[in-house]
DNA sequence: TGTACATCAGTGAACGCGCGTTCACTGATGTAC
DNA sequence: TGTACATCAGTGAACGCGCGTTCACTGATGTAC
């Protein structure tokens, strides 16, 4: 954010970083237990010192969650950017693969944001905007396709429920105003699928079946792109 | 399982049930913290007494997980059975809706089996068979359709990866020997989608967008059934 | 049917840990005049 | 440029909790002869 001017401010930024780093390391090791005292111990501090940096354990967790959303959104955007702008299908696939790649590399961080909620932790409103960034990193591709006219007309096996259309239009206004309702439903469904398959993979549900799950995953996200009619 | 013959055996079965019941209640209340001492306290027992019933905290967790898989599989099968045998599409939709219904009714149990792993707990091999029951409750419908000839030939936008086909055939031998590879990929993808969307819903990711998510969910699973070409 | 012995449920104390958070404090760093 | 005062990082002790697991034990229930 801001450039730290004084030595003290620089030290503060550095320690804040180190605290979060240790916290992540702990999540990686113990699964989901996060102990302030242990972090302090590892940093050679007394436990109460951490309260100069985070007002509570929950606030530290919130910071980790926000960081995770941000990093994931960046990773997706970066993968998206490696493809030609007009090749929306390839962009979608690359974005989904990047999401999975990040999740496999940082399973505990993925669990933090898309796994089941941490015991006793209630996500504050601060996490909503970052969470939306991730969604937007995906929906943005479809929005671009819609604007460029690279999105098939979808036949929706019968009409969509009226109240569902209203929901979809409201969400579209946030995630991609030009994405038609039927297409947005598929985008959300596709996102749910990606999150779900990654969760299954991380949970060991594919062990003995799809290991590695690379091919299955790519086939699946490619089909979503195809169903959306992305060019 | 076995009918308890003696009063002592009956008491034992009863207390075992009560311990699990309290454990579930605790998961529901605290999210994922499970305290043996608290269970004992609530049952008016001394904490060490629980060790007559479960050798450790992990073993209790395992029992809860196995129960959850079993119950979910039963619920899915029951919903499936409410539809006509030959209407495979309706059966699939009913089964998926039942899965979500169970998850919304028992979010902590759903999290136990399809959420992120519990801190410090490593699922033993005993949970594999029950987990398969759930998968089979869904794939069985598609298997039935395949046998009855009610499954479309799928065009697979290009060939499937050879090693993926091998994986799919191996899984098919467990879940539905007559399901063609391309269809099975969709079944697994559809399952991942259901799990993922439910996880998002339980995690509050749909708040402000799809609330309730009934219509979106039904549309999505119906489309999977359609894509599979289920009658 | 009655007695002797084995099984088993539950006790209570203990071991050896862990935790988040508060508070009054010291001493170093930063700021304003 | 130097001094006075305010800010802030980190300390150390304490509060009030919690936990899983082991072990020797009592007394009730079940089993075999």
Coordinates of C-alpha atoms (C1' of nucleotides) in Angstrom, one line a residue, chain B residues 2-10, chain D residues 30-31:
Chain B
X2 CA -26.7 -56.8 15.7
X3 CA -29.6 -56.9 18.0
X4 CA -28.4 -56.3 21.5
X5 CA -29.4 -59.3 23.7
X6 CA -28.4 -58.3 27.2
X7 CA -29.4 -55.1 29.1
X8 CA -25.7 -54.3 29.2
X9 CA -25.3 -54.6 25.5
X10 CA -28.5 -52.5 25.0
Chain D
dG30 C1' -23.0 -61.7 32.7
dT31 C1' -21.4 -66.6 32.1

